[in-house]
Every structure is written in C-alpha cells, then in structure tokens.
mmCIF file of C-alpha atoms in Angstrom:
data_model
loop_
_atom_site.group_PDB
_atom_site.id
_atom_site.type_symbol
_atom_site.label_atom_id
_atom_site.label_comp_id
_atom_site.label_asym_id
_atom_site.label_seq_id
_atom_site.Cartn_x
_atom_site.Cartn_y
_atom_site.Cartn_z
ATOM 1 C CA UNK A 1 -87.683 -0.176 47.179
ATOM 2 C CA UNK A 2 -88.754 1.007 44.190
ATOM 3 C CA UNK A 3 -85.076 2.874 43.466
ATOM 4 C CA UNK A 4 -83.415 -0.715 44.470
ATOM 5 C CA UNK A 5 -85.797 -2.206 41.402
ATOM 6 C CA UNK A 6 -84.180 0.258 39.178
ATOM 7 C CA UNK A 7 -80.980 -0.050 40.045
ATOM 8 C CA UNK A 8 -80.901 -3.672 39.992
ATOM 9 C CA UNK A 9 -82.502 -3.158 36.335
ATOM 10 C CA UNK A 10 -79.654 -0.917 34.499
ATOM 11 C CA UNK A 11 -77.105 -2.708 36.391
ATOM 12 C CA UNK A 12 -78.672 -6.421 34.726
ATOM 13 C CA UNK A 13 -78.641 -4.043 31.480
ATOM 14 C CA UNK A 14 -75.191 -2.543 31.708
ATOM 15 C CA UNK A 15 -73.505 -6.315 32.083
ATOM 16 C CA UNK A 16 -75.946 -7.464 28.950
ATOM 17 C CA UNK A 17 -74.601 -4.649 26.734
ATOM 18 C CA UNK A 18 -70.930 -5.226 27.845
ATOM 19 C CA UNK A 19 -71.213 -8.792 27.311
ATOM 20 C CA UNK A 20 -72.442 -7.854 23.975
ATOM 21 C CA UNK A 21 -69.963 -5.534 22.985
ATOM 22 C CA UNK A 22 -67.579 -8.383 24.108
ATOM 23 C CA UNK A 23 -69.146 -10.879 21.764
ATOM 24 C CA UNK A 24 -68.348 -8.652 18.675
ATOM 25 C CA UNK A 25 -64.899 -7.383 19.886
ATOM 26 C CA UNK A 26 -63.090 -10.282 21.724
ATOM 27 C CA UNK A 27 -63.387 -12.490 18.518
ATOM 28 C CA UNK A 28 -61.706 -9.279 16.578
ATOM 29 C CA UNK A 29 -58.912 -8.801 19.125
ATOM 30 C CA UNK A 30 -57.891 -12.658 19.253
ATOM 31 C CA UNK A 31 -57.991 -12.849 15.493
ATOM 32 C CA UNK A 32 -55.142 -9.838 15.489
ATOM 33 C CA UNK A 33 -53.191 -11.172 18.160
ATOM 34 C CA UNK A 34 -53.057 -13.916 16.029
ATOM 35 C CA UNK A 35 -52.765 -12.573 12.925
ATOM 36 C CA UNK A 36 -49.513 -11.005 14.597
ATOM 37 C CA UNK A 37 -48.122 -13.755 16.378
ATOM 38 C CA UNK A 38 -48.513 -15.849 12.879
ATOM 39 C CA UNK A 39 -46.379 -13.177 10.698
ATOM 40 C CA UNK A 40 -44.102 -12.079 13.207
ATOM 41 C CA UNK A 41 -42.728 -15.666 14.402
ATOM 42 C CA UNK A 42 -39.343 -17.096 13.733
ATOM 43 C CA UNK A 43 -40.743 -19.740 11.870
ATOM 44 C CA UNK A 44 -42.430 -18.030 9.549
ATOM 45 C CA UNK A 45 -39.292 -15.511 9.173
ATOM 46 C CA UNK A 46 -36.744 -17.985 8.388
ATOM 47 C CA UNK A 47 -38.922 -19.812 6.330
ATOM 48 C CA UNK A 48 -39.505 -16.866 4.192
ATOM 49 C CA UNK A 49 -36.344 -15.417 3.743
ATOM 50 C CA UNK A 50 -35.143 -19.363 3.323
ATOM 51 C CA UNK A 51 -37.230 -18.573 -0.010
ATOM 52 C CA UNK A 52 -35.897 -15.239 -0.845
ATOM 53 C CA UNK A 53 -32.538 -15.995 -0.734
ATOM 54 C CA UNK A 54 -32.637 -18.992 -3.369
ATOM 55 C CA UNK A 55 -35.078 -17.680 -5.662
ATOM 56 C CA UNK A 56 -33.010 -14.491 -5.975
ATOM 57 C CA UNK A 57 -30.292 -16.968 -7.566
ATOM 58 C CA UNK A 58 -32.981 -17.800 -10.383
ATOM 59 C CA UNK A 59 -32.654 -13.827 -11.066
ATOM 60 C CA UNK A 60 -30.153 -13.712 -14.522
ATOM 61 C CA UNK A 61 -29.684 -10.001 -13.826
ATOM 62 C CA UNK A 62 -29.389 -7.882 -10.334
ATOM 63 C CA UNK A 63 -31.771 -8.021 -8.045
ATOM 64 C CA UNK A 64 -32.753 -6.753 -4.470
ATOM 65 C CA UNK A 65 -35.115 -7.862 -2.319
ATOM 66 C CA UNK A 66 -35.548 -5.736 1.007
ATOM 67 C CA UNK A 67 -37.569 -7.744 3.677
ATOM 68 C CA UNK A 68 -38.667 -5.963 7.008
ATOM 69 C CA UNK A 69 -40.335 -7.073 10.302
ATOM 70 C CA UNK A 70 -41.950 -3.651 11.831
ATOM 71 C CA UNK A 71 -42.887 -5.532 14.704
ATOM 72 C CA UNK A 72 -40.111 -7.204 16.688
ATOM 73 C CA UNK A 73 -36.065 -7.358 16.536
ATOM 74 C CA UNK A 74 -34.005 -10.920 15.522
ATOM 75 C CA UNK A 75 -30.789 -12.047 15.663
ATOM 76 C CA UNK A 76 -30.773 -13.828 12.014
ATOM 77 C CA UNK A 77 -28.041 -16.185 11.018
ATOM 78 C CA UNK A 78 -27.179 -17.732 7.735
ATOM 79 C CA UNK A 79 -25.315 -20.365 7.751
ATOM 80 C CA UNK A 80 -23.890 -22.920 5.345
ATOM 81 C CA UNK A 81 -27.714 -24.083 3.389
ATOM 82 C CA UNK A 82 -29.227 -22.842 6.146
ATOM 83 C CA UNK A 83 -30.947 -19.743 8.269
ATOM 84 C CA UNK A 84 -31.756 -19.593 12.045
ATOM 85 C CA UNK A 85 -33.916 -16.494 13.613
ATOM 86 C CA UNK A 86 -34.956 -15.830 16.663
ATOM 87 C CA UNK A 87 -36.204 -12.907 18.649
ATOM 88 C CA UNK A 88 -33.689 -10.682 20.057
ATOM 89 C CA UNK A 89 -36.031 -8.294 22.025
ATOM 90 C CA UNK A 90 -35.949 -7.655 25.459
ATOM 91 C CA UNK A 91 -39.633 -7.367 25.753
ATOM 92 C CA UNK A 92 -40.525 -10.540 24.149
ATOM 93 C CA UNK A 93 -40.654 -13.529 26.832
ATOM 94 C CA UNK A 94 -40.305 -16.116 23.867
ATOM 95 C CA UNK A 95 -37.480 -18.333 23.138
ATOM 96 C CA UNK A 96 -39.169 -19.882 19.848
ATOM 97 C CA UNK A 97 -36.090 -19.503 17.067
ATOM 98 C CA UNK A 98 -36.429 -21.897 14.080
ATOM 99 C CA UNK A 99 -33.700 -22.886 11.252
ATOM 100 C CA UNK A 100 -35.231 -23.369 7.384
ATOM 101 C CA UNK A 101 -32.949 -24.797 4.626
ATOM 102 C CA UNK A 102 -32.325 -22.744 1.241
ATOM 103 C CA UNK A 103 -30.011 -24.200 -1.612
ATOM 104 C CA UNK A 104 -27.756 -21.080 -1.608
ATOM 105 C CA UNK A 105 -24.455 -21.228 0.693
ATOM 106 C CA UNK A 106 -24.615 -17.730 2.576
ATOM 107 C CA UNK A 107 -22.566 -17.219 5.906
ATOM 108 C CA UNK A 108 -24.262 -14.224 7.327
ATOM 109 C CA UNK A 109 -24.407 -13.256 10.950
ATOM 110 C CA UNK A 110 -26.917 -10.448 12.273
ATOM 111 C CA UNK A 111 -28.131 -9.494 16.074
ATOM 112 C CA UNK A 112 -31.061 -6.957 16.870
ATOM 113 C CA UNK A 113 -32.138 -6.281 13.020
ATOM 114 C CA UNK A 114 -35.542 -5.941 11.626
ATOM 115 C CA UNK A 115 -35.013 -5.370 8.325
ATOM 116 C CA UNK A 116 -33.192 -7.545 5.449
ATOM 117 C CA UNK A 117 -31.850 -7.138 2.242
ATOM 118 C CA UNK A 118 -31.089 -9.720 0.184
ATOM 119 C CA UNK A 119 -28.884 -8.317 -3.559
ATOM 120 C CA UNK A 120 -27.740 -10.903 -6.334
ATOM 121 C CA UNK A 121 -25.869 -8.771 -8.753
ATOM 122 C CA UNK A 122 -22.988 -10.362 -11.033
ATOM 123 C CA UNK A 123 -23.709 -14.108 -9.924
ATOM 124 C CA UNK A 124 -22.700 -13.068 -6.180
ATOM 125 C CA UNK A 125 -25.702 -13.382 -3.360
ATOM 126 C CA UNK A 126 -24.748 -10.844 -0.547
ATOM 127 C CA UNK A 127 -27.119 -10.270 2.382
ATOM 128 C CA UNK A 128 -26.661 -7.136 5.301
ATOM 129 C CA UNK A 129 -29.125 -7.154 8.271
ATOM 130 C CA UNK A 130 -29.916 -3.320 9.699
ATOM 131 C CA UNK A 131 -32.248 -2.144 12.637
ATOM 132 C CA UNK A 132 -34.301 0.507 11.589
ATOM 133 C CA UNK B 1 -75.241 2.294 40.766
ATOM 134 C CA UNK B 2 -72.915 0.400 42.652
ATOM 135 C CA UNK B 3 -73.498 -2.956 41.085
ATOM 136 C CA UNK B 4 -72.667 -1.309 37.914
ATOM 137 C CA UNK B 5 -69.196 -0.399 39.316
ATOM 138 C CA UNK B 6 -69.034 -3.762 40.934
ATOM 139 C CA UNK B 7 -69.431 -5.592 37.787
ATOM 140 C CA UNK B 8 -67.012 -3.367 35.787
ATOM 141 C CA UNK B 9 -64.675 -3.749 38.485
ATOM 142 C CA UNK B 10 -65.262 -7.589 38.566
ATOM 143 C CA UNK B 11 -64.356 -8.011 34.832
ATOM 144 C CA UNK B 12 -61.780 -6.067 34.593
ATOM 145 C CA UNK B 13 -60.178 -7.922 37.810
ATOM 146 C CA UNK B 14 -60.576 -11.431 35.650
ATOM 147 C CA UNK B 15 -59.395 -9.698 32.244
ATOM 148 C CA UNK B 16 -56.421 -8.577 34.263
ATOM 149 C CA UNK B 17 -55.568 -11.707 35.766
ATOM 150 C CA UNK B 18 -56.331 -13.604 32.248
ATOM 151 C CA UNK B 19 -53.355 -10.989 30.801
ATOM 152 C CA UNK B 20 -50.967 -11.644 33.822
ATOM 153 C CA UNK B 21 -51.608 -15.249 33.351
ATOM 154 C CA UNK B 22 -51.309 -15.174 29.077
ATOM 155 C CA UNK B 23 -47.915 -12.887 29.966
ATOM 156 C CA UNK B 24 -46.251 -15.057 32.391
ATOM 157 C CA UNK B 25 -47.389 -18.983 31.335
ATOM 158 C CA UNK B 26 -48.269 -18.926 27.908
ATOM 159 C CA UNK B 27 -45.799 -19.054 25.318
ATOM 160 C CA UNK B 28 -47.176 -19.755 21.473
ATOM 161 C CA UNK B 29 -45.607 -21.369 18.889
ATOM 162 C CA UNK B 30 -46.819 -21.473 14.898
ATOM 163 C CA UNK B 31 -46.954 -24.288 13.060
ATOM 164 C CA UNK B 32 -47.177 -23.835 8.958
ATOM 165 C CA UNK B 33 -48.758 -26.749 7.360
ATOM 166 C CA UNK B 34 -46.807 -26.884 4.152
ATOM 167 C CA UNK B 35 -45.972 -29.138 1.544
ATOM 168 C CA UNK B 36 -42.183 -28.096 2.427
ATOM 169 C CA UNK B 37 -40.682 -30.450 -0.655
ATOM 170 C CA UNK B 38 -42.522 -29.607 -3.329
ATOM 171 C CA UNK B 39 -41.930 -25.896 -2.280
ATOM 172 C CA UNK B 40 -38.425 -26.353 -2.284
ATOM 173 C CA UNK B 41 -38.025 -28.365 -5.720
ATOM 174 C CA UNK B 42 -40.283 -25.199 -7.625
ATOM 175 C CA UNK B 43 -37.663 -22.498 -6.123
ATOM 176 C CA UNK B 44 -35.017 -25.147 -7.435
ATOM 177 C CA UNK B 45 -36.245 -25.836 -10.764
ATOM 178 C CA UNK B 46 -36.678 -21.731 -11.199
ATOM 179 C CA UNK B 47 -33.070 -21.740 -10.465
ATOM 180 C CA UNK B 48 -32.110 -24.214 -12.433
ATOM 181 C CA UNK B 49 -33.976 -22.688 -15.463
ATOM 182 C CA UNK B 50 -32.233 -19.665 -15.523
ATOM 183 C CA UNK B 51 -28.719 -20.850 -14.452
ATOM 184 C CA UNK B 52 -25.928 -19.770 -16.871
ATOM 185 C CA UNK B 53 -24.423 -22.973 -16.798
ATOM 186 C CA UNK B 54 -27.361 -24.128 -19.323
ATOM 187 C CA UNK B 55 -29.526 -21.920 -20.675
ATOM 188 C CA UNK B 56 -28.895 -20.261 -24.153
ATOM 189 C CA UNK B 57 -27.183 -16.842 -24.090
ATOM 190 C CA UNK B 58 -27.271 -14.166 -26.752
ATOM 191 C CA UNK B 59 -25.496 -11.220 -26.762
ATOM 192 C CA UNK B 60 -25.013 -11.269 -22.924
ATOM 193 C CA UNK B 61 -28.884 -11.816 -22.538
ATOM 194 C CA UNK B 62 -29.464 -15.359 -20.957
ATOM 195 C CA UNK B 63 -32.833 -16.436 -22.253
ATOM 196 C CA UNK B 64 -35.026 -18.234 -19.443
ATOM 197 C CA UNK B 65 -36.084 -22.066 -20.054
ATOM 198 C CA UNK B 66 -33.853 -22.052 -22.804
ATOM 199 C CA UNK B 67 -31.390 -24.557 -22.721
ATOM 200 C CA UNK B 68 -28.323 -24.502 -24.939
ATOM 201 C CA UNK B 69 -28.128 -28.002 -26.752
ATOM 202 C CA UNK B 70 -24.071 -27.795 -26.179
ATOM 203 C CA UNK B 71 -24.384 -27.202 -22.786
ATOM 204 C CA UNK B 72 -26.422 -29.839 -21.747
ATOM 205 C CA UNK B 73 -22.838 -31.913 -21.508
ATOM 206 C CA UNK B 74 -22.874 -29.993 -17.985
ATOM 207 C CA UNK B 75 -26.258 -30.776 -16.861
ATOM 208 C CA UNK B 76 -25.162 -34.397 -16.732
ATOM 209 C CA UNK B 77 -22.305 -33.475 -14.700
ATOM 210 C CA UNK B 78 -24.424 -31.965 -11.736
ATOM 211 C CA UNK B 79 -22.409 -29.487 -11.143
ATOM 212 C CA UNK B 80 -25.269 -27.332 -10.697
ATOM 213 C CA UNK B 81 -26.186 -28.754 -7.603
ATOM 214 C CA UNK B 82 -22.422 -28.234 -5.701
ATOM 215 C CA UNK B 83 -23.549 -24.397 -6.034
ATOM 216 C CA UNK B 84 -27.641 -25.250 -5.174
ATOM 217 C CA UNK B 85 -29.797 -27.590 -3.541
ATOM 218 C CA UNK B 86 -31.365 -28.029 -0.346
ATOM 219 C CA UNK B 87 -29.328 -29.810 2.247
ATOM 220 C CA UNK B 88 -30.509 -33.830 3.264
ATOM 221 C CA UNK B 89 -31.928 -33.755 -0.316
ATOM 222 C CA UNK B 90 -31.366 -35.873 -3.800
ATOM 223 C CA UNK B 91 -32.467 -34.877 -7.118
ATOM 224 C CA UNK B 92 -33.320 -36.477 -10.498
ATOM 225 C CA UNK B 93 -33.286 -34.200 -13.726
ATOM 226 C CA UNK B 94 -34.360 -35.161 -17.042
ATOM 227 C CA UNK B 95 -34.025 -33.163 -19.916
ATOM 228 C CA UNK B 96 -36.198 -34.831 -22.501
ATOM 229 C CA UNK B 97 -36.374 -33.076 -26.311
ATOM 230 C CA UNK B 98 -40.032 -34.178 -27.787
ATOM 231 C CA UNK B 99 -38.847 -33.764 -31.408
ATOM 232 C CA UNK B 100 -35.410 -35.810 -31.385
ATOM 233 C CA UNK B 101 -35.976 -37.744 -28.161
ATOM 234 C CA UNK B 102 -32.912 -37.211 -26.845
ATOM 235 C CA UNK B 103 -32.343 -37.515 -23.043
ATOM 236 C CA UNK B 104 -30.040 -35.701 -20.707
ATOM 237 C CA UNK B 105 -30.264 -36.404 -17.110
ATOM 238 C CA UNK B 106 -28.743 -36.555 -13.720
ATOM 239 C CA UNK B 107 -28.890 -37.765 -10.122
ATOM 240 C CA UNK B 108 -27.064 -35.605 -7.721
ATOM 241 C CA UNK B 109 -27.861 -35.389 -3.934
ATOM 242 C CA UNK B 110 -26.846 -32.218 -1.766
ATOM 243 C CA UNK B 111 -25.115 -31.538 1.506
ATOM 244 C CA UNK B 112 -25.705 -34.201 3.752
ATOM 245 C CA UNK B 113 -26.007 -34.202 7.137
ATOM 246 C CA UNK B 114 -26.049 -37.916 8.236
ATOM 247 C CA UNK B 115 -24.598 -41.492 7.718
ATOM 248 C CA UNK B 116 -23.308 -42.086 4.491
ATOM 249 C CA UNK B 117 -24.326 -45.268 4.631
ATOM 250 C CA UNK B 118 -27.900 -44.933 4.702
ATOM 251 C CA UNK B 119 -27.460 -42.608 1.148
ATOM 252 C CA UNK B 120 -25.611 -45.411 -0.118
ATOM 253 C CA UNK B 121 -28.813 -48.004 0.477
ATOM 254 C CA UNK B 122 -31.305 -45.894 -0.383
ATOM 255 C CA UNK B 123 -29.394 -45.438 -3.837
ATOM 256 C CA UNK B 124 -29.460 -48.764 -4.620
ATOM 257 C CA UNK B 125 -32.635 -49.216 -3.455
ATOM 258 C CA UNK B 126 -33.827 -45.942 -6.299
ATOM 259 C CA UNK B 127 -31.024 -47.699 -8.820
ATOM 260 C CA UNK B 128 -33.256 -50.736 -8.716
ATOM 261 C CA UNK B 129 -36.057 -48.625 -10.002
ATOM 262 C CA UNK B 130 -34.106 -47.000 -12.710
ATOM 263 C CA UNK B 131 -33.138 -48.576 -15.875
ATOM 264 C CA UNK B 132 -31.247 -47.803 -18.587
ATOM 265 C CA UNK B 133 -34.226 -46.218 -20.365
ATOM 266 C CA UNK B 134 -34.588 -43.251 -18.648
ATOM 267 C CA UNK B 135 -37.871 -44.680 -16.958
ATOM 268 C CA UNK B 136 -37.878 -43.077 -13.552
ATOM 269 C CA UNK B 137 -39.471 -44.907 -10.631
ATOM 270 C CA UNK B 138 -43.309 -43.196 -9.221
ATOM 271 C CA UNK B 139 -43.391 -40.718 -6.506
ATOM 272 C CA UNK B 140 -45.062 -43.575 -3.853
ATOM 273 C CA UNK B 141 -41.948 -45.857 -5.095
ATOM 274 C CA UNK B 142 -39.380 -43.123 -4.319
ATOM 275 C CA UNK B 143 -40.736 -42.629 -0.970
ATOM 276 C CA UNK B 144 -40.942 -46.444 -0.393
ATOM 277 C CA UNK B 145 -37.261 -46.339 -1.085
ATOM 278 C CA UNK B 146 -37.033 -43.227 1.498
ATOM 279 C CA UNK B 147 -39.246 -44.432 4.260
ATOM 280 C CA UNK B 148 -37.530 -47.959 4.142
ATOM 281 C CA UNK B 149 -34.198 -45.882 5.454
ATOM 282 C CA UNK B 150 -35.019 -42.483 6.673
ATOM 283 C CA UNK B 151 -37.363 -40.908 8.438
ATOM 284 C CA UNK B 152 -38.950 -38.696 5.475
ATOM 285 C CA UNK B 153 -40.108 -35.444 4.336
ATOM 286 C CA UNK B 154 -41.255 -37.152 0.819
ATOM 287 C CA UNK B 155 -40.725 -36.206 -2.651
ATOM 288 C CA UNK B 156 -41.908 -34.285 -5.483
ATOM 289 C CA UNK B 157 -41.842 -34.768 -9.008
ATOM 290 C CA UNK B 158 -42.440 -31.572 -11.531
ATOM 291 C CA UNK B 159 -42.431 -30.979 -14.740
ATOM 292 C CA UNK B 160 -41.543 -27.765 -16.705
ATOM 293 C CA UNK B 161 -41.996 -26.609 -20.538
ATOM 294 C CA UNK B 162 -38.640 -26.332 -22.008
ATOM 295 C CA UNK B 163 -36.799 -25.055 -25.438
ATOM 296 C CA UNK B 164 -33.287 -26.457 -26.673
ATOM 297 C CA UNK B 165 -31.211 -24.755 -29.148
ATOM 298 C CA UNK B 166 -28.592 -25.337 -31.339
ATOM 299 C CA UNK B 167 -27.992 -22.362 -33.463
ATOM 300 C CA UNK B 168 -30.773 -21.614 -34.938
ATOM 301 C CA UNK B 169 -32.535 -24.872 -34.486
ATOM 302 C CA UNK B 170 -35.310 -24.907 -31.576
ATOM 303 C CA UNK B 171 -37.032 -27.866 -30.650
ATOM 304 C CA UNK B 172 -39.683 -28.224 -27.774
ATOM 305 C CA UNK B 173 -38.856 -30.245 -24.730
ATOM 306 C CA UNK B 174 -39.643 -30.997 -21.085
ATOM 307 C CA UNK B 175 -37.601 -31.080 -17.903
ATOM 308 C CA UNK B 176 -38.652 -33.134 -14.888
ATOM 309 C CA UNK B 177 -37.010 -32.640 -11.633
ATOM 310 C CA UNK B 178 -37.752 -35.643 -8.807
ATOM 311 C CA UNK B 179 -36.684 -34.376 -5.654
ATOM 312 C CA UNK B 180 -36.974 -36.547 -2.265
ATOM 313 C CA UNK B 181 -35.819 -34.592 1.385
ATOM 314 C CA UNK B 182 -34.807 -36.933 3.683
#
C-alpha cells in the first residue's frame, strides 16, 4: 500500500516536470520551425532576389551579389520582369512556388539550385544558379 | 514505476501522431505584409539615380544623384523605363531645380499585362489631374483614378535630394517619382 502511495507520487511528479520542461521548450521549437519555414519559403525567395536583381542595376560599377538557401533546393526562373521559385526537393511535400516582379528583363532558367549569383559588370545583369 | 512508463509512452504516442498528422495534412504558406509599391518605387528611384543615361560623368566616374543638365533632354523621353520598371506599373518623374525652377518630367508606364483599354482611361482620368504646371495630382487622387479601373496595389510618391550640373555650375534640386501598380 504504502509502495503504491509512492509510486503513484513520482509518477504525478515525473508528468509535472515533463509538462514543465514542455512549457519552456515547445514555445522554442515552434518559434524555429517557424523561423525556418518564414526564410526558406518561395515567397520570401523570389521576393528577395526580385530585389537583388534590380538594385544591382543602380550599381555604376561591377557588382556581385551571391545569395544562398542552405536549407532546401529550387527550381528558380527569371523571366521577362519577373522571377518564379519553387521547391525542387524530393523531401519537401509542398507545392507553394510564388512569382515577384523586378524592373530588370532577365531570362534565366535554373532546376535543383540553392545558391545564386547575381553580377552587373559593364551595364550587363547576368545571373547562374549552382547546387552546392 | 509503470505509470511513469505509461505516461512517457502516452505522450510520445500523441506527439507522434501530432507529427504524422503536421507531415501528411498540413501544408504552410507565408504571407509578408509589405508595402510592396513603395518598395518597388525606392529600388527604382536608386536606379534611376545612378543610371548613365542622366547622371553627370567625369572622367569615366558617374557621380550618383547627379544629374547632367544636358541630359535631362532624355529623362523626358522615358527611355529609362523601356530598360526598367516594374511590370502593370506607371510612373511620374519630376526633376525640379530649386534655384532656376526649371522642370523636367515624364510619365511612362511599363510592361503591361492587361487591356489596353483600361490604361487608356485611367490616363485620362490622371491627365485630368495634371495641368500644365507641373502640379501633380495627391497620392489618395491617384489611387481614386486606379481603384475606379483596376483592382489596385496603390501608389507611392517619393522624393529624393538631387544636384544638376552644367559645367561647372551646380544647383540644388529635387526629384519626385509617383509610382501607382495596378
């Protein structure tokens, strides 16, 4: 009886102290998840390279601007005033892909990269796409 | 003992099930809140004020927010904005000098992706607005003009601290750039 009342004690204890450790770590864990799922998505990715690619035409001189994802893989296409990304990896169950305007004319096709680079040099934007 | 293991084994049968459920039926999507125009008319007007077309160059160095008093024939061309601006956008430049009061400016619109004929009205809807003085209609009156026929993204109106030169001759000035998305 009196081994049942201890039991019953350090087992009420154990779930209070998990539930606890829960508390602190559950808010921790959703705000990565989130923090990921914020700077990895398509959205955000064409909207900043959208960015990149016309304010490298306000460069006078060369400049390079090298823009990687460590996360994920995308197939990235610029198009016309325009860039599209969306994931290209097998793991990812999303089919979230979003297009963001720029007011340079690049015609750009990549599939699988994670990494960017953007060069103006001599008046000329050129952008390559590599997986690395 | 065992109610330990039974609890442990309880919640990590519901975190489980919460991650099969998360993998297989949730899919999330961001949304940036962003004021989108006025975003795109600062990137613009940063191109814009260091475009070779316009600013002042000496000896192969282009000086930034410099404009070159001779050049400013081009500005009113909008030629500019056949190399950039945003697509389903218009623009209104105006190149003001503070010491002569002379006035350059432009309305150019860029790739569009719609009816003409809704560009066409909503011009002379803004053309109502804008008289021969150079007095350019509000921000809430261009987006009257836009809401009345497309649905809108709004405008934004900016203004940037300029210098013109002839020769040796600086004066002070101001360019304003009026953009609207459509």
């Amino acid at each position: 009886m009196k081994g049942t009342i201890i039991t019953d004690a350090i087992s009420t204890i154990a779930v209070i102290i998990i539930f606890i450790v829960l508390l602190f770590t559950v808010p921790k864990i959703l705000a990565e998840i989130k923090d990921i799922i914020v700077s990895n998505s398509p959205k955000v990715m064409s909207r900043d390279l959208a960015g990149l690619a016309t304010i490298s035409a306000a460069s006078p001189y060369t400049i390079e601007i090298n823009y990687t994802n460590k996360e994920f893989s995308y197939d990235v296409e610029f198009s016309g005033r325009a860039v599209n990304v969306k994931y290209s990896d097998p793991v990812s169950t999303s089919s979230e892909e979003s297009t963001s305007p720029m007011a340079v004319e690049i015609s750009q096709q990549f599939q699988g990269v994670n990494h960017i680079t953007i060069k103006r040099a001599s008046g000329n934007i050129e952008v390559a796409g590599y997986e690395k | 003992m065992g109610e330990i293991l039974t609890s442990l084994f309880v919640l990590g049968l519901v975190a489980l099930l919460m991650i099969i459920l998360y993998q297989n039926f949730t899919e999330f999507h961001t949304i940036v809140n962003e004021y989108g125009v006025q975003r795109h008319t600062i990137a613009l007007a940063n191109v814009l004020l260091t475009s070779s077309d316009i600013v002042y160059t000496e000896d192969g160095m282009q000086k930034r927010a410099m404009f070159d008093y001779n050049k400013m024939g081009l500005l009113s061309k909008g030629e500019f904005f056949d190399k950039y601006s945003y697509p389903d956008a218009f623009y209104i430049i105006i190149v003001r000098d503070l010491e002569t009061e002379e006035n350059w400016y432009t309305v150019k619109n860029g790739p569009m992706s719609f009816e003409h004929q809704n560009v066409v009205q909503y011009f002379k809807c803004l053309g109502s607005q804008l008289t021969e003085a150079v007095e350019i209609p509000s921000i809430q009156d261009l987006n009257e003009c836009i809401k009345e026929d497309f649905s809108s993204s709004g405008g934004a109106r900016l203004s940037f601290p300029v210098g013109i030169r002839n020769g040796d001759d600086i004066h002070m000035g101001t360019m304003e750039i009026i953009s609207g998305e459509f």
